[in-house]
XYZ file of C-alpha atoms in Angstrom:
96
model
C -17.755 55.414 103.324
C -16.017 57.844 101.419
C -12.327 56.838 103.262
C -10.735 54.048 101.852
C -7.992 51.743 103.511
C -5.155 52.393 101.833
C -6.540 56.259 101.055
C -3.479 58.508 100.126
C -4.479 61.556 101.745
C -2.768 63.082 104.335
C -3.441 65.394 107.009
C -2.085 68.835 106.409
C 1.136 69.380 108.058
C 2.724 72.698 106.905
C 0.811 75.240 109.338
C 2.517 78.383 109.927
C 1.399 78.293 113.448
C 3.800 74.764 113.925
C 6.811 76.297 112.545
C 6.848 79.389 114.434
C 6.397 77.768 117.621
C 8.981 74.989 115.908
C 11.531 78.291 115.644
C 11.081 79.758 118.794
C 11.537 76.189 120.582
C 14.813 75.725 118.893
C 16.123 79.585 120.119
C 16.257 80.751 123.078
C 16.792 78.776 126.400
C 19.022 79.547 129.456
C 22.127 79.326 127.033
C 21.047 82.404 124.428
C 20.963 84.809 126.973
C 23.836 84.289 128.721
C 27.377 85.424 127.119
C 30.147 83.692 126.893
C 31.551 84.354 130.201
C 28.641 83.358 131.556
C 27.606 80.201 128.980
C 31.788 79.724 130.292
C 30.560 80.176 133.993
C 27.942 77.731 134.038
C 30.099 75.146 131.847
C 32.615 74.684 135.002
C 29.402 74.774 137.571
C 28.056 71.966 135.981
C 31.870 70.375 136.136
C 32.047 70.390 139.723
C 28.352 69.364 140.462
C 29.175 66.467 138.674
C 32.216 65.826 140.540
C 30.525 66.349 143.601
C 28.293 63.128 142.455
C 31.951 61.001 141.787
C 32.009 58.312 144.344
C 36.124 58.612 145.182
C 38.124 55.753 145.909
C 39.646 55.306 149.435
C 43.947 55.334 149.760
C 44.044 51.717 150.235
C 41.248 51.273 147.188
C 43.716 53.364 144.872
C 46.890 51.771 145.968
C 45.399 48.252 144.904
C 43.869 49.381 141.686
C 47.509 50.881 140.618
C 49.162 48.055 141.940
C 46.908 45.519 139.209
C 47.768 48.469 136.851
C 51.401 47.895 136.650
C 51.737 44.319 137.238
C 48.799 43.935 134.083
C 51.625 46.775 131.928
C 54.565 44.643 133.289
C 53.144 41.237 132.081
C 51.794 42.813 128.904
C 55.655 44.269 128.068
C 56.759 40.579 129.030
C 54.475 38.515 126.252
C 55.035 41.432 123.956
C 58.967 41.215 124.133
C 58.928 37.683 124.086
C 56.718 37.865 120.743
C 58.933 40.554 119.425
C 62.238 37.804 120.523
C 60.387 34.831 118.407
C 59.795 36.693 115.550
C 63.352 38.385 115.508
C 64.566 34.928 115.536
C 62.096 33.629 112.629
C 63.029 36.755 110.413
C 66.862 36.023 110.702
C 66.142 32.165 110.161
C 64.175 32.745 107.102
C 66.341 35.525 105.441
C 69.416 34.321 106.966
């Protein structure tokens, strides 16, 4: 019965053995011995895989989605003039 609850002491955690292996996990990898051609190389391989996994919209898909595009920009430059218009007017009212 020599532990208490509560007991302060800790278990040691400042081996030599953890932060070598601690260092040599954080060098190394694929990445350190590559240069940067090839670090460069494998940068735009991993840009087109991921392209590859890009589900691409069809012609008729990407002719509707830039048709809601404009029509959303068209309406926004609509409620934004006419907000501009009212406050114009409000401005010259006031200061007159």
């Amino acid at each position: 019965m020599t532990e208490a609850l509560g007991s302060t002491a800790t278990p040691e955690s400042g081996r030599p053995e953890d932060e070598e292996t601690a260092k040599r996990g954080r060098r190394g990898g694929k990445r350190a011995k590559k240069g940067p051609f090839g670090r460069l190389a494998l940068f735009y391989r991993q840009i087109i895989a991921e392209l590859r996994k890009v589900v691409w919209p069809t012609r008729s898909q990407l002719s509707t989605y830039t048709s809601v595009v404009i029509v959303f920009v068209v309406i926004m430059i609509g409620i934004v003039t006419v907000i501009d218009y009212g406050f114009n007017n409000a401005i010259k009212y006031v200061f007159g």
